[in-house]
Amino acid sequence: MKKILVLEDETSIRSFVVINLKRAGYDPIEAGTGAEAFEKLKENPDIRVALLDIMLPDIDGFEVCRRIRASDSKMGIIMLTARTQEMDKVTGLMTGADDYVTKPFSPAELTARVDALYRRLGGEDAADSTVIVQGPFRLNTRNRTLEKNGERIKLTQVEYSIIRMFMDNPGKALSREDILNIVWGRDYFGELKIVDVNIRRLRIKIEDDPTNPTYITTVWGYGYKWGI
Ligand code: CA
């Protein structure tokens, strides 16, 4: 099992992360303080990736990152940053983090980042396995990019997550609730309308004729379906 340290003092966020990592096949090791994190790292020398929250009760996540880096250059480190603190990203990367995820993040986004980091660490390297090709579409899950007939389509993170979800479930009718849970996460208490708005925008980008969609079709009274 691939062990991941999850350092986060807010229990609701931590359990959300842990549940989703488990679902993605990882073995999360939990810590609520910096001190606890160092203890867990010592007990589990096979931890290869660490997710570090920044605001912690004892020391901050940057310091944790710095100390891990001081003794281990190979550990994969992802900072969990707050939405508005743009500086956190820079500081985190400066202290040696490999990546950052901005809160609130979707399970799809988090696991995509963790998977990508694992691959970069050489855990499971197969360049080809990161490309999903369906019909005219080519999705690169490493770069999180989409091409249609060889042309790049610019996507937001959410749009990418939606496409990824569809490509993982070809031909399957997905309810709007399913889509909300997969893309935005179960903790997201938004309106279902956000699903429709994003699908509408996505159709404009990927359909040959957005008023007569053939890739993302509507399942009336239920949700949407991906078909090639
Ligand atoms: Ca915190």
JSON list of C-alpha atoms in Angstrom, two decimals, residues 5-181:
[
{"chain": "A", "resi": 5, "resn": "LEU", "atom": "CA", "xyz": [0.99, 11.45, 5.44]},
{"chain": "A", "resi": 6, "resn": "VAL", "atom": "CA", "xyz": [-2.06, 13.69, 5.88]},
{"chain": "A", "resi": 7, "resn": "LEU", "atom": "CA", "xyz": [-1.21, 16.59, 8.19]},
{"chain": "A", "resi": 8, "resn": "GLU", "atom": "CA", "xyz": [-4.32, 18.67, 8.79]},
{"chain": "A", "resi": 9, "resn": "ASP", "atom": "CA", "xyz": [-5.69, 19.88, 12.11]},
{"chain": "A", "resi": 10, "resn": "GLU", "atom": "CA", "xyz": [-9.27, 20.38, 10.93]},
{"chain": "A", "resi": 11, "resn": "THR", "atom": "CA", "xyz": [-10.84, 16.97, 11.42]},
{"chain": "A", "resi": 12, "resn": "SER", "atom": "CA", "xyz": [-13.59, 17.47, 8.85]},
{"chain": "A", "resi": 13, "resn": "ILE", "atom": "CA", "xyz": [-11.09, 18.29, 6.10]},
{"chain": "A", "resi": 14, "resn": "ARG", "atom": "CA", "xyz": [-8.76, 15.54, 7.23]},
{"chain": "A", "resi": 15, "resn": "SER", "atom": "CA", "xyz": [-11.42, 12.84, 7.12]},
{"chain": "A", "resi": 16, "resn": "PHE", "atom": "CA", "xyz": [-12.61, 14.09, 3.72]},
{"chain": "A", "resi": 17, "resn": "VAL", "atom": "CA", "xyz": [-9.05, 13.76, 2.40]},
{"chain": "A", "resi": 18, "resn": "VAL", "atom": "CA", "xyz": [-8.51, 10.38, 4.08]},
{"chain": "A", "resi": 19, "resn": "ILE", "atom": "CA", "xyz": [-11.74, 8.87, 2.71]},
{"chain": "A", "resi": 20, "resn": "ASN", "atom": "CA", "xyz": [-10.92, 9.96, -0.81]},
{"chain": "A", "resi": 21, "resn": "LEU", "atom": "CA", "xyz": [-7.31, 8.78, -0.67]},
{"chain": "A", "resi": 22, "resn": "LYS", "atom": "CA", "xyz": [-8.47, 5.38, 0.58]},
{"chain": "A", "resi": 23, "resn": "ARG", "atom": "CA", "xyz": [-10.96, 5.21, -2.24]},
{"chain": "A", "resi": 24, "resn": "ALA", "atom": "CA", "xyz": [-8.12, 5.92, -4.66]},
{"chain": "A", "resi": 25, "resn": "GLY", "atom": "CA", "xyz": [-6.08, 3.03, -3.24]},
{"chain": "A", "resi": 26, "resn": "TYR", "atom": "CA", "xyz": [-3.75, 4.85, -0.86]},
{"chain": "A", "resi": 27, "resn": "ASP", "atom": "CA", "xyz": [-2.99, 4.20, 2.80]},
{"chain": "A", "resi": 28, "resn": "PRO", "atom": "CA", "xyz": [-3.30, 7.55, 4.60]},
{"chain": "A", "resi": 29, "resn": "ILE", "atom": "CA", "xyz": [-1.44, 8.14, 7.89]},
{"chain": "A", "resi": 30, "resn": "GLU", "atom": "CA", "xyz": [-3.09, 10.95, 9.85]},
{"chain": "A", "resi": 31, "resn": "ALA", "atom": "CA", "xyz": [-1.56, 13.72, 11.93]},
{"chain": "A", "resi": 32, "resn": "GLY", "atom": "CA", "xyz": [-3.15, 16.81, 13.52]},
{"chain": "A", "resi": 33, "resn": "THR", "atom": "CA", "xyz": [-0.01, 18.68, 14.60]},
{"chain": "A", "resi": 34, "resn": "GLY", "atom": "CA", "xyz": [3.53, 19.16, 13.32]},
{"chain": "A", "resi": 35, "resn": "ALA", "atom": "CA", "xyz": [4.94, 17.16, 16.24]},
{"chain": "A", "resi": 36, "resn": "GLU", "atom": "CA", "xyz": [2.59, 14.28, 15.50]},
{"chain": "A", "resi": 37, "resn": "ALA", "atom": "CA", "xyz": [3.60, 14.41, 11.84]},
{"chain": "A", "resi": 38, "resn": "PHE", "atom": "CA", "xyz": [7.30, 13.98, 12.66]},
{"chain": "A", "resi": 39, "resn": "GLU", "atom": "CA", "xyz": [6.41, 11.06, 14.95]},
{"chain": "A", "resi": 40, "resn": "LYS", "atom": "CA", "xyz": [4.38, 9.35, 12.22]},
{"chain": "A", "resi": 41, "resn": "LEU", "atom": "CA", "xyz": [7.17, 9.89, 9.70]},
{"chain": "A", "resi": 42, "resn": "LYS", "atom": "CA", "xyz": [9.63, 8.24, 12.05]},
{"chain": "A", "resi": 43, "resn": "GLU", "atom": "CA", "xyz": [7.29, 5.28, 12.63]},
{"chain": "A", "resi": 44, "resn": "ASN", "atom": "CA", "xyz": [6.57, 4.92, 8.91]},
{"chain": "A", "resi": 45, "resn": "PRO", "atom": "CA", "xyz": [9.79, 5.35, 6.93]},
{"chain": "A", "resi": 46, "resn": "ASP", "atom": "CA", "xyz": [7.96, 4.06, 3.84]},
{"chain": "A", "resi": 47, "resn": "ILE", "atom": "CA", "xyz": [5.77, 7.18, 3.57]},
{"chain": "A", "resi": 48, "resn": "ARG", "atom": "CA", "xyz": [6.60, 8.67, 0.18]},
{"chain": "A", "resi": 49, "resn": "VAL", "atom": "CA", "xyz": [4.14, 11.55, -0.11]},
{"chain": "A", "resi": 50, "resn": "ALA", "atom": "CA", "xyz": [3.04, 14.12, 2.47]},
{"chain": "A", "resi": 51, "resn": "LEU", "atom": "CA", "xyz": [0.05, 16.47, 2.33]},
{"chain": "A", "resi": 52, "resn": "LEU", "atom": "CA", "xyz": [0.72, 19.45, 4.60]},
{"chain": "A", "resi": 53, "resn": "ASP", "atom": "CA", "xyz": [-1.78, 21.97, 5.86]},
{"chain": "A", "resi": 54, "resn": "ILE", "atom": "CA", "xyz": [-0.23, 25.38, 6.59]},
{"chain": "A", "resi": 55, "resn": "MET", "atom": "CA", "xyz": [-2.08, 26.74, 9.63]},
{"chain": "A", "resi": 56, "resn": "LEU", "atom": "CA", "xyz": [-1.41, 24.28, 12.44]},
{"chain": "A", "resi": 57, "resn": "PRO", "atom": "CA", "xyz": [-1.66, 24.54, 16.23]},
{"chain": "A", "resi": 58, "resn": "ASP", "atom": "CA", "xyz": [2.07, 24.10, 16.93]},
{"chain": "A", "resi": 59, "resn": "ILE", "atom": "CA", "xyz": [4.33, 24.96, 13.99]},
{"chain": "A", "resi": 60, "resn": "ASP", "atom": "CA", "xyz": [3.32, 25.99, 10.48]},
{"chain": "A", "resi": 61, "resn": "GLY", "atom": "CA", "xyz": [3.28, 23.69, 7.48]},
{"chain": "A", "resi": 62, "resn": "PHE", "atom": "CA", "xyz": [6.16, 25.54, 5.80]},
{"chain": "A", "resi": 63, "resn": "GLU", "atom": "CA", "xyz": [8.41, 24.68, 8.72]},
{"chain": "A", "resi": 64, "resn": "VAL", "atom": "CA", "xyz": [7.28, 21.05, 8.57]},
{"chain": "A", "resi": 65, "resn": "CYS", "atom": "CA", "xyz": [8.09, 21.08, 4.86]},
{"chain": "A", "resi": 66, "resn": "ARG", "atom": "CA", "xyz": [11.51, 22.62, 5.48]},
{"chain": "A", "resi": 67, "resn": "ARG", "atom": "CA", "xyz": [12.39, 20.03, 8.12]},
{"chain": "A", "resi": 68, "resn": "ILE", "atom": "CA", "xyz": [11.26, 17.10, 5.98]},
{"chain": "A", "resi": 69, "resn": "ARG", "atom": "CA", "xyz": [13.33, 18.46, 3.09]},
{"chain": "A", "resi": 70, "resn": "ALA", "atom": "CA", "xyz": [16.37, 18.88, 5.30]},
{"chain": "A", "resi": 71, "resn": "SER", "atom": "CA", "xyz": [16.58, 15.12, 5.74]},
{"chain": "A", "resi": 72, "resn": "ASP", "atom": "CA", "xyz": [14.66, 13.76, 2.75]},
{"chain": "A", "resi": 73, "resn": "SER", "atom": "CA", "xyz": [14.91, 15.20, -0.73]},
{"chain": "A", "resi": 74, "resn": "LYS", "atom": "CA", "xyz": [12.80, 12.45, -2.28]},
{"chain": "A", "resi": 75, "resn": "MET", "atom": "CA", "xyz": [9.61, 12.88, -0.28]},
{"chain": "A", "resi": 76, "resn": "GLY", "atom": "CA", "xyz": [6.75, 14.15, -2.42]},
{"chain": "A", "resi": 77, "resn": "ILE", "atom": "CA", "xyz": [5.19, 17.16, -0.71]},
{"chain": "A", "resi": 78, "resn": "ILE", "atom": "CA", "xyz": [1.87, 18.79, -1.53]},
{"chain": "A", "resi": 79, "resn": "MET", "atom": "CA", "xyz": [0.80, 21.88, 0.45]},
{"chain": "A", "resi": 80, "resn": "LEU", "atom": "CA", "xyz": [-2.88, 22.40, 1.21]},
{"chain": "A", "resi": 81, "resn": "THR", "atom": "CA", "xyz": [-3.29, 26.14, 0.78]},
{"chain": "A", "resi": 82, "resn": "ALA", "atom": "CA", "xyz": [-6.16, 28.50, 1.49]},
{"chain": "A", "resi": 83, "resn": "ARG", "atom": "CA", "xyz": [-8.03, 29.91, -1.46]},
{"chain": "A", "resi": 84, "resn": "THR", "atom": "CA", "xyz": [-7.02, 33.55, -1.17]},
{"chain": "A", "resi": 85, "resn": "GLN", "atom": "CA", "xyz": [-3.49, 33.24, 0.13]},
{"chain": "A", "resi": 86, "resn": "GLU", "atom": "CA", "xyz": [-1.62, 33.49, -3.15]},
{"chain": "A", "resi": 87, "resn": "MET", "atom": "CA", "xyz": [1.62, 33.95, -1.21]},
{"chain": "A", "resi": 88, "resn": "ASP", "atom": "CA", "xyz": [1.23, 30.52, 0.38]},
{"chain": "A", "resi": 89, "resn": "LYS", "atom": "CA", "xyz": [1.85, 28.87, -2.95]},
{"chain": "A", "resi": 90, "resn": "VAL", "atom": "CA", "xyz": [5.06, 30.75, -3.56]},
{"chain": "A", "resi": 91, "resn": "THR", "atom": "CA", "xyz": [6.29, 30.27, 0.00]},
{"chain": "A", "resi": 92, "resn": "GLY", "atom": "CA", "xyz": [5.36, 26.59, -0.09]},
{"chain": "A", "resi": 93, "resn": "LEU", "atom": "CA", "xyz": [7.21, 25.97, -3.31]},
{"chain": "A", "resi": 94, "resn": "MET", "atom": "CA", "xyz": [10.18, 27.98, -2.01]},
{"chain": "A", "resi": 95, "resn": "THR", "atom": "CA", "xyz": [10.42, 25.80, 1.08]},
{"chain": "A", "resi": 96, "resn": "GLY", "atom": "CA", "xyz": [10.62, 22.73, -1.12]},
{"chain": "A", "resi": 97, "resn": "ALA", "atom": "CA", "xyz": [7.06, 21.60, -1.77]},
{"chain": "A", "resi": 98, "resn": "ASP", "atom": "CA", "xyz": [6.40, 19.86, -5.10]},
{"chain": "A", "resi": 99, "resn": "ASP", "atom": "CA", "xyz": [2.86, 21.02, -5.56]},
{"chain": "A", "resi": 100, "resn": "TYR", "atom": "CA", "xyz": [-0.05, 22.66, -3.83]},
{"chain": "A", "resi": 101, "resn": "VAL", "atom": "CA", "xyz": [-3.80, 22.17, -3.81]},
{"chain": "A", "resi": 102, "resn": "THR", "atom": "CA", "xyz": [-6.05, 25.10, -3.07]},
{"chain": "A", "resi": 103, "resn": "LYS", "atom": "CA", "xyz": [-8.89, 24.64, -0.61]},
{"chain": "A", "resi": 104, "resn": "PRO", "atom": "CA", "xyz": [-11.66, 23.85, -1.20]},
{"chain": "A", "resi": 105, "resn": "PHE", "atom": "CA", "xyz": [-10.56, 21.11, -3.59]},
{"chain": "A", "resi": 106, "resn": "SER", "atom": "CA", "xyz": [-12.54, 18.29, -5.17]},
{"chain": "A", "resi": 107, "resn": "PRO", "atom": "CA", "xyz": [-11.63, 14.65, -4.53]},
{"chain": "A", "resi": 108, "resn": "ALA", "atom": "CA", "xyz": [-10.86, 14.29, -8.24]},
{"chain": "A", "resi": 109, "resn": "GLU", "atom": "CA", "xyz": [-8.43, 17.19, -8.13]},
{"chain": "A", "resi": 110, "resn": "LEU", "atom": "CA", "xyz": [-6.68, 15.96, -5.01]},
{"chain": "A", "resi": 111, "resn": "THR", "atom": "CA", "xyz": [-6.23, 12.39, -6.19]},
{"chain": "A", "resi": 112, "resn": "ALA", "atom": "CA", "xyz": [-5.11, 13.60, -9.62]},
{"chain": "A", "resi": 113, "resn": "ARG", "atom": "CA", "xyz": [-2.36, 15.65, -7.96]},
{"chain": "A", "resi": 114, "resn": "VAL", "atom": "CA", "xyz": [-1.32, 12.81, -5.69]},
{"chain": "A", "resi": 115, "resn": "ASP", "atom": "CA", "xyz": [-1.31, 10.34, -8.59]},
{"chain": "A", "resi": 116, "resn": "ALA", "atom": "CA", "xyz": [0.75, 12.77, -10.66]},
{"chain": "A", "resi": 117, "resn": "LEU", "atom": "CA", "xyz": [3.25, 13.24, -7.88]},
{"chain": "A", "resi": 118, "resn": "TYR", "atom": "CA", "xyz": [3.57, 9.51, -7.34]},
{"chain": "A", "resi": 119, "resn": "ARG", "atom": "CA", "xyz": [4.25, 9.03, -11.02]},
{"chain": "A", "resi": 120, "resn": "ARG", "atom": "CA", "xyz": [6.85, 11.79, -10.99]},
{"chain": "A", "resi": 121, "resn": "LEU", "atom": "CA", "xyz": [8.51, 10.08, -8.05]},
{"chain": "A", "resi": 122, "resn": "GLY", "atom": "CA", "xyz": [8.88, 7.06, -10.28]},
{"chain": "A", "resi": 123, "resn": "GLY", "atom": "CA", "xyz": [6.38, 4.99, -8.32]},
{"chain": "A", "resi": 124, "resn": "GLU", "atom": "CA", "xyz": [4.42, 3.78, -11.30]},
{"chain": "A", "resi": 125, "resn": "ASP", "atom": "CA", "xyz": [5.94, 5.09, -14.41]},
{"chain": "A", "resi": 126, "resn": "ALA", "atom": "CA", "xyz": [4.15, 4.51, -17.66]},
{"chain": "A", "resi": 127, "resn": "ALA", "atom": "CA", "xyz": [3.87, 7.62, -19.75]},
{"chain": "A", "resi": 128, "resn": "ASP", "atom": "CA", "xyz": [1.22, 6.06, -21.95]},
{"chain": "A", "resi": 129, "resn": "SER", "atom": "CA", "xyz": [-1.08, 5.21, -19.10]},
{"chain": "A", "resi": 130, "resn": "THR", "atom": "CA", "xyz": [-1.58, 8.92, -18.45]},
{"chain": "A", "resi": 131, "resn": "VAL", "atom": "CA", "xyz": [-3.28, 9.49, -21.78]},
{"chain": "A", "resi": 132, "resn": "ILE", "atom": "CA", "xyz": [-6.93, 8.59, -22.35]},
{"chain": "A", "resi": 133, "resn": "VAL", "atom": "CA", "xyz": [-8.05, 8.61, -25.97]},
{"chain": "A", "resi": 134, "resn": "GLN", "atom": "CA", "xyz": [-11.75, 8.46, -26.83]},
{"chain": "A", "resi": 135, "resn": "GLY", "atom": "CA", "xyz": [-13.02, 9.42, -30.27]},
{"chain": "A", "resi": 136, "resn": "PRO", "atom": "CA", "xyz": [-11.50, 12.74, -31.30]},
{"chain": "A", "resi": 137, "resn": "PHE", "atom": "CA", "xyz": [-10.50, 13.49, -27.69]},
{"chain": "A", "resi": 138, "resn": "ARG", "atom": "CA", "xyz": [-7.16, 12.96, -26.05]},
{"chain": "A", "resi": 139, "resn": "LEU", "atom": "CA", "xyz": [-6.94, 13.63, -22.34]},
{"chain": "A", "resi": 140, "resn": "ASN", "atom": "CA", "xyz": [-3.52, 13.87, -20.73]},
{"chain": "A", "resi": 141, "resn": "THR", "atom": "CA", "xyz": [-3.99, 13.23, -17.01]},
{"chain": "A", "resi": 142, "resn": "ARG", "atom": "CA", "xyz": [-0.42, 14.18, -16.22]},
{"chain": "A", "resi": 143, "resn": "ASN", "atom": "CA", "xyz": [-0.61, 17.67, -17.72]},
{"chain": "A", "resi": 144, "resn": "ARG", "atom": "CA", "xyz": [-4.39, 17.87, -17.21]},
{"chain": "A", "resi": 145, "resn": "THR", "atom": "CA", "xyz": [-4.88, 18.93, -20.82]},
{"chain": "A", "resi": 146, "resn": "LEU", "atom": "CA", "xyz": [-7.46, 18.05, -23.44]},
{"chain": "A", "resi": 147, "resn": "GLU", "atom": "CA", "xyz": [-7.08, 17.94, -27.19]},
{"chain": "A", "resi": 148, "resn": "LYS", "atom": "CA", "xyz": [-9.80, 17.51, -29.78]},
{"chain": "A", "resi": 149, "resn": "ASN", "atom": "CA", "xyz": [-8.54, 16.41, -33.19]},
{"chain": "A", "resi": 150, "resn": "GLY", "atom": "CA", "xyz": [-5.08, 17.45, -32.09]},
{"chain": "A", "resi": 151, "resn": "GLU", "atom": "CA", "xyz": [-6.08, 20.94, -31.00]},
{"chain": "A", "resi": 152, "resn": "ARG", "atom": "CA", "xyz": [-5.74, 22.06, -27.43]},
{"chain": "A", "resi": 153, "resn": "ILE", "atom": "CA", "xyz": [-8.97, 22.99, -25.63]},
{"chain": "A", "resi": 154, "resn": "LYS", "atom": "CA", "xyz": [-8.39, 25.25, -22.65]},
{"chain": "A", "resi": 155, "resn": "LEU", "atom": "CA", "xyz": [-10.23, 23.95, -19.59]},
{"chain": "A", "resi": 156, "resn": "THR", "atom": "CA", "xyz": [-10.73, 25.18, -16.06]},
{"chain": "A", "resi": 157, "resn": "GLN", "atom": "CA", "xyz": [-9.88, 22.73, -13.26]},
{"chain": "A", "resi": 158, "resn": "VAL", "atom": "CA", "xyz": [-13.56, 21.96, -12.80]},
{"chain": "A", "resi": 159, "resn": "GLU", "atom": "CA", "xyz": [-14.11, 21.40, -16.51]},
{"chain": "A", "resi": 160, "resn": "TYR", "atom": "CA", "xyz": [-11.12, 19.10, -16.56]},
{"chain": "A", "resi": 161, "resn": "SER", "atom": "CA", "xyz": [-12.54, 17.14, -13.62]},
{"chain": "A", "resi": 162, "resn": "ILE", "atom": "CA", "xyz": [-15.89, 16.81, -15.41]},
{"chain": "A", "resi": 163, "resn": "ILE", "atom": "CA", "xyz": [-14.29, 15.52, -18.60]},
{"chain": "A", "resi": 164, "resn": "ARG", "atom": "CA", "xyz": [-12.12, 13.13, -16.61]},
{"chain": "A", "resi": 165, "resn": "MET", "atom": "CA", "xyz": [-15.23, 11.83, -14.83]},
{"chain": "A", "resi": 166, "resn": "PHE", "atom": "CA", "xyz": [-17.04, 11.32, -18.15]},
{"chain": "A", "resi": 167, "resn": "MET", "atom": "CA", "xyz": [-14.10, 9.53, -19.74]},
{"chain": "A", "resi": 168, "resn": "ASP", "atom": "CA", "xyz": [-13.90, 7.23, -16.71]},
{"chain": "A", "resi": 169, "resn": "ASN", "atom": "CA", "xyz": [-17.61, 6.43, -17.17]},
{"chain": "A", "resi": 170, "resn": "PRO", "atom": "CA", "xyz": [-18.30, 6.20, -20.90]},
{"chain": "A", "resi": 171, "resn": "GLY", "atom": "CA", "xyz": [-21.91, 5.46, -21.83]},
{"chain": "A", "resi": 172, "resn": "LYS", "atom": "CA", "xyz": [-23.09, 5.67, -18.24]},
{"chain": "A", "resi": 173, "resn": "ALA", "atom": "CA", "xyz": [-25.93, 7.99, -17.21]},
{"chain": "A", "resi": 174, "resn": "LEU", "atom": "CA", "xyz": [-24.67, 10.09, -14.31]},
{"chain": "A", "resi": 175, "resn": "SER", "atom": "CA", "xyz": [-27.13, 11.96, -12.13]},
{"chain": "A", "resi": 176, "resn": "ARG", "atom": "CA", "xyz": [-26.49, 15.61, -11.34]},
{"chain": "A", "resi": 177, "resn": "GLU", "atom": "CA", "xyz": [-25.99, 14.58, -7.69]},
{"chain": "A", "resi": 178, "resn": "ASP", "atom": "CA", "xyz": [-23.36, 12.01, -8.79]},
{"chain": "A", "resi": 179, "resn": "ILE", "atom": "CA", "xyz": [-21.57, 14.67, -10.79]},
{"chain": "A", "resi": 180, "resn": "LEU", "atom": "CA", "xyz": [-21.66, 17.14, -7.90]},
{"chain": "A", "resi": 181, "resn": "ASN", "atom": "CA", "xyz": [-20.23, 14.50, -5.54]}
]
